[in-house]
Amino acid sequence: TAYVIFTSGSTGRPKGVAVPHRAVANQLVWKVAAFGLGPGDAVLLKTAATFDLSVWEFWSALVSGGRLVVAAAEGHRDPAYLLGLMRSASVSTLHVVPSMLEALLTAASSAGSGGVLASSLRRVLAIGEALPGSVAQRFRSVNPGVGLFNLYGPTEAAVSVTWHEVSDADVVGVPIGVPEWNVSAFVLDERLRPVPVGVAGELYLSGVQLARGYFGRPELTADRFVANPFAGGASGAAGDVTAGARMYRTGDLVRWLPDGSLDYLGRTDFQVKVRGFRIELGEIESVLRNQDSVSQAVVVVHSDRHTGEQLVAYLVPDGELDLDTVKHSAARELPSYMVPTAWVVLDALPLNINGKIDRKALPAPQVVQREFRAPTTPVEEAVAAVFAEVLGVERVGLDDDFFALGGNSLVATQVTARLGAALDAQVPVRTVFEASTVAALAAAVESHAGSGARAALTARPRPERVPLSLAQQRMWFLNRF
């Protein structure tokens, strides 16, 4: 073992990834050859040792005869300081996560250099997050002649395992590229079968870059580092495959592109279930990032004790942001259940110590209420009271919209039930969608007040054989079919 880096675990217990010497040696020898590093290069060391990107920064200069420029402690938190250091020390090689690259571009623009990071810069290696096409092309447009490379690698492999040089074609998304030396990549379905080109599957890795496993966690190691069933290569695989080797389950969704490179789609553990639908958050984020006015986008599930779980989109604008246009585009490209119900626009996404997006630090969505106009009729008062009760809002006015306050289709059924009981009327759920403000819904149901609510459910004798509901009949039929 060369080093152990601890990463957060899904159970809250950190897991230590033990990486062997041969993995680090293979990575550095490949890196020197791939990027032509030599005595004339200067590499910036700014990353905390708890993030494996620092492995590149610690040793790239030492194995190529170049200079190592060491930033001050906590210097990675200040883009302006890093820019000044890169320029004064003539840094030629920069390793960075995409969030930090965007921060450096913004700082360079604010400093009056038009986004140019440093005249000495020859190459930038981006890793750790998905590289947005907008950020990549913005960098290339103001830093001509500087190579920009998108690399991919989990902590469970020595820094990177695939690479791709960004080109003019990478406008919407940037591929993660092809396997590096002595690395095998497989795109498999849930039964470990290779998937065709263009079809999404989970990425599995094999080869000398892999870690030994998780330090002191044999059960976790056995779960993530599995036996490699392929020998001598297979469709859906790339790189040299050694019989009897292990594969690492990355948990990343990717697909093969026609040119033989890999396209990153998102995380399998970013799959959530909202109102019965399984949703890939990365798919929503990809659609939002494709909007011209959106620089960055993150989607999370926010839980509320009144409205339940809802999708919240956090957007960082690229220039002027027309939120209504983004919402309409999302509604046009995504199924209705995948369209976020709450939207938050931020100047920048919060970053953790490694420069990655810190999802836990995202602010809770704020309820949007209009200027208060008090209800004037008994029906309007009833509607406003029901809205306030089911949504947990202190005060609801005539112009407040049920969905803008955080309502959804499930809560709408509560609204119609309580409103029907209060007005002694039958209120269809569809009415809430057609007239979602207090004033509009009150006008829609006022004529039905007193017409009689739906008959109350009452207990009846239990038969010897309980009849199936329609949904149960369907399940039985499909099971037999």
Coordinates of C-alpha atoms in Angstrom, one line a residue:
T1 CA 0.0 0.0 0.0
A2 CA 1.3 3.5 -0.9
Y3 CA -1.4 5.6 0.8
V4 CA -4.9 5.4 2.4
I5 CA -7.4 8.1 1.7
F6 CA -10.7 8.2 3.7
T7 CA -13.9 9.1 1.9
S8 CA -17.4 9.5 3.2
G9 CA -19.5 6.4 3.3
S10 CA -23.3 6.1 2.7
T11 CA -23.7 4.9 6.3
G12 CA -21.9 7.9 7.7
R13 CA -18.8 5.9 8.6
P14 CA -15.8 6.9 6.5
K15 CA -14.0 4.3 4.5
G16 CA -10.3 4.1 3.9
V17 CA -9.2 3.4 0.3
A18 CA -5.8 1.6 0.3
V19 CA -4.0 2.3 -3.0
P20 CA -0.9 0.3 -3.9
H21 CA 2.5 1.6 -5.2
R22 CA 2.1 0.0 -8.6
A23 CA -1.1 1.9 -9.2
V24 CA 0.5 5.2 -8.4
A25 CA 3.6 4.3 -10.5
N26 CA 1.5 3.3 -13.5
Q27 CA -0.5 6.6 -13.3
L28 CA 2.5 8.8 -13.1
V29 CA 4.4 7.0 -15.9
W30 CA 1.4 7.3 -18.1
K31 CA 0.8 10.9 -17.2
V32 CA 4.4 12.0 -18.0
A33 CA 4.1 10.3 -21.4
A34 CA 0.6 11.4 -22.3
F35 CA 1.2 15.1 -21.5
G36 CA 4.9 15.4 -22.3
L37 CA 5.8 16.7 -18.8
G38 CA 9.5 17.6 -18.5
P39 CA 12.1 19.8 -16.7
G40 CA 10.5 23.0 -18.2
D41 CA 7.2 22.4 -16.4
A42 CA 5.9 23.9 -13.2
V43 CA 3.1 22.2 -11.3
L44 CA 0.9 23.9 -8.7
L45 CA 0.4 22.1 -5.4
K46 CA -2.8 23.5 -3.8
T47 CA -4.9 20.5 -2.9
A48 CA -5.4 19.0 0.5
A49 CA -3.8 15.6 1.0
T50 CA -7.2 14.2 1.9
F51 CA -8.3 14.5 -1.8
D52 CA -6.5 12.1 -4.2
L53 CA -6.1 14.9 -6.9
S54 CA -3.1 15.9 -4.6
V55 CA -1.3 12.7 -5.7
W56 CA -0.9 14.3 -9.2
E57 CA 0.3 17.5 -7.6
F58 CA 2.7 15.9 -5.1
W59 CA 4.6 13.8 -7.6
S60 CA 4.1 14.9 -11.2
A61 CA 6.9 17.4 -11.1
L62 CA 9.2 15.1 -9.1
V63 CA 9.0 12.3 -11.7
S64 CA 9.5 14.6 -14.7
G65 CA 12.2 16.9 -13.4
G66 CA 9.9 19.9 -13.2
R67 CA 9.3 22.6 -10.5
L68 CA 6.8 22.2 -7.7
V69 CA 5.0 25.5 -6.8
V70 CA 3.6 25.1 -3.3
A71 CA 0.6 27.3 -2.4
A72 CA 0.0 28.7 1.1
A73 CA -2.1 26.8 3.5
E74 CA -5.8 27.3 2.7
G75 CA -4.8 29.0 -0.5
H76 CA -7.1 26.8 -2.5
R77 CA -10.0 28.7 -1.0
D78 CA -9.0 32.0 -2.7
P79 CA -9.2 31.9 -6.5
A80 CA -7.6 35.4 -6.7
Y81 CA -4.6 34.3 -4.7
L82 CA -4.2 31.2 -6.9
L83 CA -4.2 33.3 -10.0
G84 CA -1.5 35.6 -8.7
L85 CA 0.6 32.6 -7.7
M86 CA 0.2 30.9 -11.0
R87 CA 1.3 34.0 -12.9
S88 CA 4.2 35.0 -10.6
A89 CA 5.6 31.4 -10.5
S90 CA 4.9 30.7 -14.2
V91 CA 2.8 27.6 -13.6
S92 CA 2.4 25.5 -16.7
T93 CA 0.3 22.6 -15.4
L94 CA -2.9 23.0 -13.4
H95 CA -5.0 20.2 -11.9
V96 CA -8.4 21.3 -10.9
V97 CA -12.0 20.3 -10.3
P98 CA -14.5 21.9 -12.8
S99 CA -16.2 24.0 -10.0
M100 CA -12.8 25.6 -9.2
L101 CA -12.0 26.1 -12.9
E102 CA -15.1 28.1 -13.2
A103 CA -14.2 30.1 -10.1
L104 CA -10.8 30.9 -11.5
L105 CA -12.3 32.0 -14.8
T106 CA -14.7 34.3 -13.0
A107 CA -11.8 35.7 -10.8
A108 CA -9.7 36.3 -13.9
S109 CA -12.5 38.1 -15.7
S110 CA -13.1 40.3 -12.6
A111 CA -9.4 41.1 -12.5
G112 CA -9.6 42.5 -16.0
S113 CA -7.6 39.8 -17.8
G114 CA -10.6 38.7 -19.8
G115 CA -10.5 35.2 -18.3
V116 CA -6.9 34.4 -19.1
L117 CA -5.5 32.4 -16.2
A118 CA -1.8 32.6 -16.8
S119 CA 0.3 33.2 -20.0
S120 CA 2.7 30.4 -18.8
L121 CA -0.2 27.8 -18.7
R122 CA 0.2 24.9 -21.1
R123 CA -2.4 22.4 -19.9
V124 CA -5.3 22.0 -17.5
L125 CA -6.4 18.7 -16.2
A126 CA -10.0 18.7 -14.9
I127 CA -11.3 15.9 -12.7
G128 CA -13.6 15.1 -9.8
E129 CA -16.9 16.3 -11.3
A130 CA -18.7 16.4 -14.6
L131 CA -17.1 19.1 -16.8
P132 CA -19.9 21.3 -18.2
G133 CA -19.6 22.0 -21.9
S134 CA -20.2 25.7 -21.3
V135 CA -17.3 26.0 -18.8
A136 CA -15.0 24.0 -21.1
Q137 CA -15.7 26.2 -24.1
R138 CA -15.6 29.4 -22.1
F139 CA -12.1 28.4 -20.9
R140 CA -10.9 27.5 -24.4
S141 CA -12.2 30.7 -25.9
V142 CA -10.1 32.9 -23.7
N143 CA -7.1 30.6 -23.2
P144 CA -6.3 29.6 -26.8
G145 CA -3.4 27.2 -27.1
V146 CA -3.9 25.8 -23.6
G147 CA -4.8 22.1 -23.7
L148 CA -7.9 21.3 -21.6
F149 CA -8.4 17.6 -20.7
N150 CA -11.3 16.0 -19.0
L151 CA -10.3 13.0 -16.8
Y152 CA -12.3 10.6 -14.7
G153 CA -11.4 8.4 -11.8
P154 CA -12.9 7.2 -8.5
T155 CA -10.9 7.3 -5.3
E156 CA -10.8 3.5 -5.5
A157 CA -8.3 3.8 -8.4
A158 CA -5.1 5.9 -8.5
V159 CA -6.5 9.3 -9.4
S160 CA -7.6 8.9 -13.1
V161 CA -8.5 5.9 -15.3
T162 CA -9.9 7.6 -18.5
W163 CA -9.0 10.8 -20.4
H164 CA -10.3 13.0 -23.2
E165 CA -8.9 16.2 -24.8
V166 CA -11.7 18.8 -25.1
S167 CA -12.5 19.9 -28.6
D168 CA -14.8 22.3 -30.4
A169 CA -17.4 19.5 -30.6
D170 CA -17.8 19.3 -26.8
V171 CA -20.4 22.0 -26.5
V172 CA -23.3 20.3 -24.6
G173 CA -21.4 17.7 -22.6
V174 CA -17.7 16.6 -22.4
P175 CA -17.0 12.8 -22.6
I176 CA -14.7 11.2 -20.0
G177 CA -12.8 9.6 -22.8
V178 CA -10.9 6.3 -23.3
P179 CA -9.1 4.1 -20.8
E180 CA -5.5 4.9 -19.8
W181 CA -2.6 2.4 -19.8
N182 CA -3.3 -1.0 -18.2
V183 CA -6.9 -0.1 -17.4
S184 CA -10.0 -2.0 -18.5
A185 CA -13.4 -0.4 -18.6
F186 CA -16.7 -2.3 -18.8
V187 CA -20.2 -0.9 -19.2
L188 CA -22.6 -3.5 -17.8
D189 CA -26.3 -4.0 -17.0
E190 CA -27.6 -5.2 -13.7
R191 CA -26.8 -8.8 -14.6
L192 CA -23.2 -8.0 -15.5
R193 CA -23.9 -8.2 -19.3
P194 CA -22.2 -5.7 -21.6
V195 CA -24.6 -3.2 -23.0
P196 CA -24.6 -1.9 -26.7
V197 CA -23.1 1.4 -27.8
G198 CA -25.3 4.3 -26.7
V199 CA -27.1 2.4 -23.9
A200 CA -26.6 3.4 -20.3
G201 CA -25.0 1.0 -17.9
E202 CA -22.8 0.9 -14.8
L203 CA -19.1 1.4 -15.2
Y204 CA -16.8 -1.3 -13.9
L205 CA -13.0 -1.0 -13.8
S206 CA -10.2 -3.5 -13.8
G207 CA -6.4 -3.3 -14.1
V208 CA -3.4 -2.1 -12.2
Q209 CA -4.9 1.2 -11.2
L210 CA -7.3 -0.4 -8.8
A211 CA -7.0 0.0 -5.0
R212 CA -6.3 -3.0 -2.8
G213 CA -9.7 -2.4 -1.1
Y214 CA -11.1 -0.7 1.9
F215 CA -8.8 -0.6 4.9
G216 CA -10.1 -2.9 7.7
R217 CA -13.4 -3.4 5.8
P218 CA -13.4 -6.8 4.2
E219 CA -17.2 -7.0 3.8
L220 CA -17.3 -3.6 2.0
T221 CA -14.3 -4.6 -0.1
A222 CA -16.1 -7.8 -1.2
D223 CA -19.2 -5.9 -2.1
R224 CA -17.5 -3.3 -4.3
F225 CA -14.5 -5.2 -5.7
V226 CA -16.0 -8.2 -7.4
A227 CA -14.7 -11.0 -9.5
N228 CA -14.1 -10.2 -13.1
P229 CA -16.0 -12.7 -15.3
F230 CA -14.3 -11.6 -18.5
A231 CA -11.1 -12.9 -19.9
G232 CA -9.3 -11.9 -23.1
G233 CA -11.6 -9.0 -23.7
A234 CA -15.3 -8.7 -24.3
S235 CA -17.8 -6.5 -26.1
G236 CA -18.6 -3.6 -23.8
A237 CA -15.1 -3.6 -22.5
A238 CA -12.0 -1.6 -23.4
G239 CA -8.4 -2.2 -22.4
D240 CA -6.4 -5.3 -21.5
V241 CA -8.3 -7.8 -19.4
T242 CA -6.5 -10.3 -17.3
A243 CA -8.3 -13.6 -16.3
G244 CA -9.0 -13.9 -12.6
A245 CA -8.7 -10.2 -11.9
R246 CA -11.1 -8.1 -9.9
M247 CA -13.5 -5.4 -11.1
Y248 CA -14.5 -2.3 -9.1
R249 CA -18.2 -1.3 -9.3
T250 CA -18.0 2.5 -9.6
G251 CA -21.7 3.3 -9.2
D252 CA -21.4 5.6 -12.2
L253 CA -23.8 5.5 -15.1
V254 CA -22.0 5.8 -18.5
R255 CA -22.4 4.8 -22.1
W256 CA -20.1 4.0 -25.0
L257 CA -20.1 6.6 -27.8
P258 CA -19.6 5.6 -31.4
D259 CA -16.0 6.8 -31.4
G260 CA -15.1 4.4 -28.6
S261 CA -15.0 6.9 -25.8
L262 CA -17.2 7.0 -22.6
D263 CA -19.9 9.5 -21.8
Y264 CA -20.6 10.2 -18.2
L265 CA -24.3 10.3 -17.3
G266 CA -24.5 10.5 -13.5
R267 CA -24.5 8.4 -10.3
T268 CA -26.5 5.3 -9.7
D269 CA -26.8 6.4 -6.0
F270 CA -28.3 9.7 -7.3
Q271 CA -31.4 7.6 -8.2
V272 CA -34.3 8.6 -5.9
K273 CA -37.9 7.7 -5.6
V274 CA -40.4 10.5 -5.5
R275 CA -44.1 9.8 -5.4
G276 CA -43.5 6.3 -6.6
F277 CA -41.3 7.2 -9.6
R278 CA -37.7 6.2 -9.8
I279 CA -35.7 9.3 -11.0
E280 CA -32.1 9.8 -12.0
L281 CA -31.2 13.2 -10.7
G282 CA -28.2 13.4 -13.1
E283 CA -30.6 13.1 -16.1
I284 CA -32.5 16.2 -14.9
E285 CA -29.2 18.1 -14.2
S286 CA -28.0 17.3 -17.7
V287 CA -31.2 18.8 -19.3
L288 CA -30.9 21.9 -17.2
R289 CA -27.2 22.4 -17.9
N290 CA -27.9 22.2 -21.7
Q291 CA -29.8 25.5 -21.4
D292 CA -27.8 28.4 -22.8
S293 CA -28.5 30.6 -19.8
V294 CA -27.5 28.0 -17.2
S295 CA -23.8 27.6 -16.2
Q296 CA -24.3 25.0 -13.4
A297 CA -27.2 23.0 -12.2
V298 CA -27.8 20.6 -9.2
V299 CA -31.0 18.8 -8.4
V300 CA -31.7 17.4 -5.0
V301 CA -34.7 15.9 -3.2
H302 CA -36.0 18.2 -0.4
S303 CA -38.3 16.7 2.3
D304 CA -41.0 18.7 3.9
R305 CA -43.3 17.5 6.6
H306 CA -46.3 19.1 4.9
T307 CA -45.7 18.6 1.2
G308 CA -43.5 15.5 1.4
E309 CA -40.6 15.0 -1.0
Q310 CA -40.1 17.4 -3.9
L311 CA -37.4 18.0 -6.5
V312 CA -35.5 21.2 -6.1
A313 CA -33.3 22.7 -8.8
Y314 CA -30.4 25.0 -7.9
L315 CA -29.1 27.0 -10.9
V316 CA -26.1 29.3 -11.4
P317 CA -26.8 31.7 -14.3
D318 CA -24.6 32.1 -17.4
G319 CA -25.3 35.7 -18.0
E320 CA -29.0 36.7 -17.9
L321 CA -31.2 33.8 -16.7
D322 CA -34.9 33.7 -17.8
L323 CA -36.2 31.2 -15.2
D324 CA -39.6 30.8 -17.0
T325 CA -37.8 29.8 -20.2
V326 CA -35.7 27.2 -18.3
K327 CA -38.9 25.8 -16.6
H328 CA -40.7 25.5 -20.0
S329 CA -37.7 23.8 -21.6
A330 CA -37.5 21.3 -18.7
A331 CA -41.2 20.6 -19.0
R332 CA -40.8 20.0 -22.7
E333 CA -37.9 17.6 -22.4
L334 CA -38.7 15.8 -19.2
P335 CA -41.6 13.7 -18.0
S336 CA -43.8 15.7 -15.7
Y337 CA -42.7 13.8 -12.6
M338 CA -39.1 14.7 -13.3
V339 CA -39.7 18.5 -13.6
P340 CA -38.5 20.2 -10.4
T341 CA -41.2 21.8 -8.3
A342 CA -39.0 24.3 -6.6
W343 CA -36.3 26.5 -8.2
V344 CA -33.4 28.4 -6.5
V345 CA -31.0 30.7 -8.4
L346 CA -27.6 31.1 -6.7
D347 CA -24.6 33.3 -7.5
A348 CA -22.4 30.2 -7.0
L349 CA -22.8 26.6 -5.7
P350 CA -21.3 25.9 -2.3
L351 CA -18.0 23.9 -2.5
N352 CA -16.4 21.6 0.0
I353 CA -12.7 21.5 1.0
N354 CA -11.9 19.6 -2.2
G355 CA -13.5 22.2 -4.4
K356 CA -16.4 19.8 -5.2
I357 CA -20.1 20.8 -5.0
D358 CA -21.3 20.5 -1.4
R359 CA -24.9 19.3 -1.8
K360 CA -25.5 19.3 1.9
A361 CA -24.7 23.0 2.1
L362 CA -27.4 24.0 -0.5
P363 CA -30.0 26.3 1.1
A364 CA -33.6 25.1 1.6
P365 CA -36.0 26.4 -1.0
Q366 CA -38.0 29.5 0.0
V367 CA -41.8 29.6 -0.5
V368 CA -42.8 32.3 -3.0
Q369 CA -45.7 34.4 -1.7
R370 CA -47.2 37.3 -3.5
E371 CA -48.2 40.6 -1.9
F372 CA -51.0 39.7 0.5
R373 CA -54.6 40.3 -0.4
A374 CA -57.0 39.1 2.2
P375 CA -59.8 36.8 1.3
T376 CA -63.2 38.6 1.3
T377 CA -65.9 35.8 1.0
P378 CA -66.5 32.7 3.1
V379 CA -65.5 30.4 0.2
E380 CA -62.2 32.3 -0.3
E381 CA -61.5 32.1 3.4
A382 CA -62.1 28.4 3.3
V383 CA -59.8 27.9 0.4
A384 CA -57.1 30.0 2.0
A385 CA -57.4 28.2 5.3
V386 CA -57.1 24.8 3.6
F387 CA -54.0 25.9 1.6
A388 CA -52.4 27.2 4.8
E389 CA -53.2 24.0 6.7
V390 CA -52.0 21.4 4.2
L391 CA -48.9 23.4 3.1
G392 CA -47.8 24.6 6.6
V393 CA -47.9 28.3 5.5
E394 CA -48.7 30.9 8.1
R395 CA -50.8 33.2 5.9
V396 CA -52.2 32.7 2.4
G397 CA -53.7 35.5 0.3
L398 CA -56.0 35.6 -2.7
D399 CA -53.2 35.7 -5.2
D400 CA -51.1 32.9 -3.8
D401 CA -50.7 29.9 -6.0
F402 CA -51.0 26.4 -4.6
F403 CA -48.0 25.0 -6.6
A404 CA -45.8 28.1 -6.0
L405 CA -46.3 27.5 -2.3
G406 CA -44.9 24.0 -2.6
G407 CA -48.0 22.0 -3.4
N408 CA -48.0 18.9 -5.6
S409 CA -50.5 16.4 -7.0
L410 CA -50.6 14.3 -3.8
V411 CA -51.2 17.3 -1.5
A412 CA -53.9 18.4 -4.0
T413 CA -56.0 15.4 -3.1
Q414 CA -55.9 16.6 0.5
V415 CA -57.0 20.0 -0.6
T416 CA -60.0 18.7 -2.5
A417 CA -61.0 16.4 0.4
R418 CA -60.9 19.1 3.1
L419 CA -62.4 21.7 0.8
G420 CA -65.3 19.3 -0.1
A421 CA -66.0 18.7 3.6
A422 CA -65.8 22.4 4.5
L423 CA -68.2 23.4 1.6
D424 CA -70.4 20.3 1.6
A425 CA -69.5 19.7 -2.1
Q426 CA -67.5 17.4 -4.4
V427 CA -64.4 19.1 -5.6
P428 CA -62.5 17.2 -8.4
V429 CA -58.7 17.2 -8.1
R430 CA -58.5 18.5 -11.7
T431 CA -60.0 21.8 -10.5
V432 CA -56.9 22.5 -8.4
F433 CA -54.7 22.2 -11.5
E434 CA -57.0 24.4 -13.6
A435 CA -57.5 27.1 -10.9
S436 CA -54.5 27.0 -8.6
T437 CA -54.7 30.4 -6.9
V438 CA -57.0 31.0 -3.9
A439 CA -59.2 33.5 -5.9
A440 CA -59.5 31.2 -9.0
L441 CA -60.2 28.0 -7.0
A442 CA -62.8 29.8 -4.8
A443 CA -64.6 31.1 -8.0
A444 CA -64.5 27.6 -9.5
V445 CA -66.0 25.8 -6.5
E446 CA -68.4 28.5 -5.2
S447 CA -71.3 27.4 -7.3
H448 CA -71.0 23.8 -6.0
A449 CA -71.0 24.8 -2.3
G450 CA -73.8 22.9 -0.5
S451 CA -74.5 20.5 -3.3
G452 CA -73.5 17.5 -1.2
A453 CA -70.1 16.0 -0.4
R454 CA -69.0 12.6 -1.4
A455 CA -70.6 9.9 0.8
A456 CA -68.6 9.1 3.8
L457 CA -66.8 5.7 4.0
T458 CA -68.4 3.4 6.5
A459 CA -67.4 0.0 7.8
R460 CA -69.2 -3.0 6.2
P461 CA -69.2 -6.7 7.1
R462 CA -66.0 -8.4 6.1
P463 CA -66.6 -11.1 3.5
E464 CA -65.0 -14.5 3.7
R465 CA -63.0 -13.7 0.5
V466 CA -62.0 -10.0 0.3
P467 CA -62.4 -8.8 -3.4
L468 CA -59.3 -7.5 -5.2
S469 CA -59.1 -3.9 -6.2
L470 CA -58.5 -3.0 -9.8
A471 CA -54.8 -2.4 -9.1
Q472 CA -54.5 -5.8 -7.4
Q473 CA -56.2 -7.5 -10.3
R474 CA -53.7 -5.9 -12.6
M475 CA -50.8 -7.1 -10.5
W476 CA -52.2 -10.6 -10.4
F477 CA -52.7 -10.7 -14.2
L478 CA -49.2 -9.4 -14.9
N479 CA -47.7 -11.9 -12.5
R480 CA -49.5 -14.8 -14.3
F481 CA -48.8 -13.4 -17.7

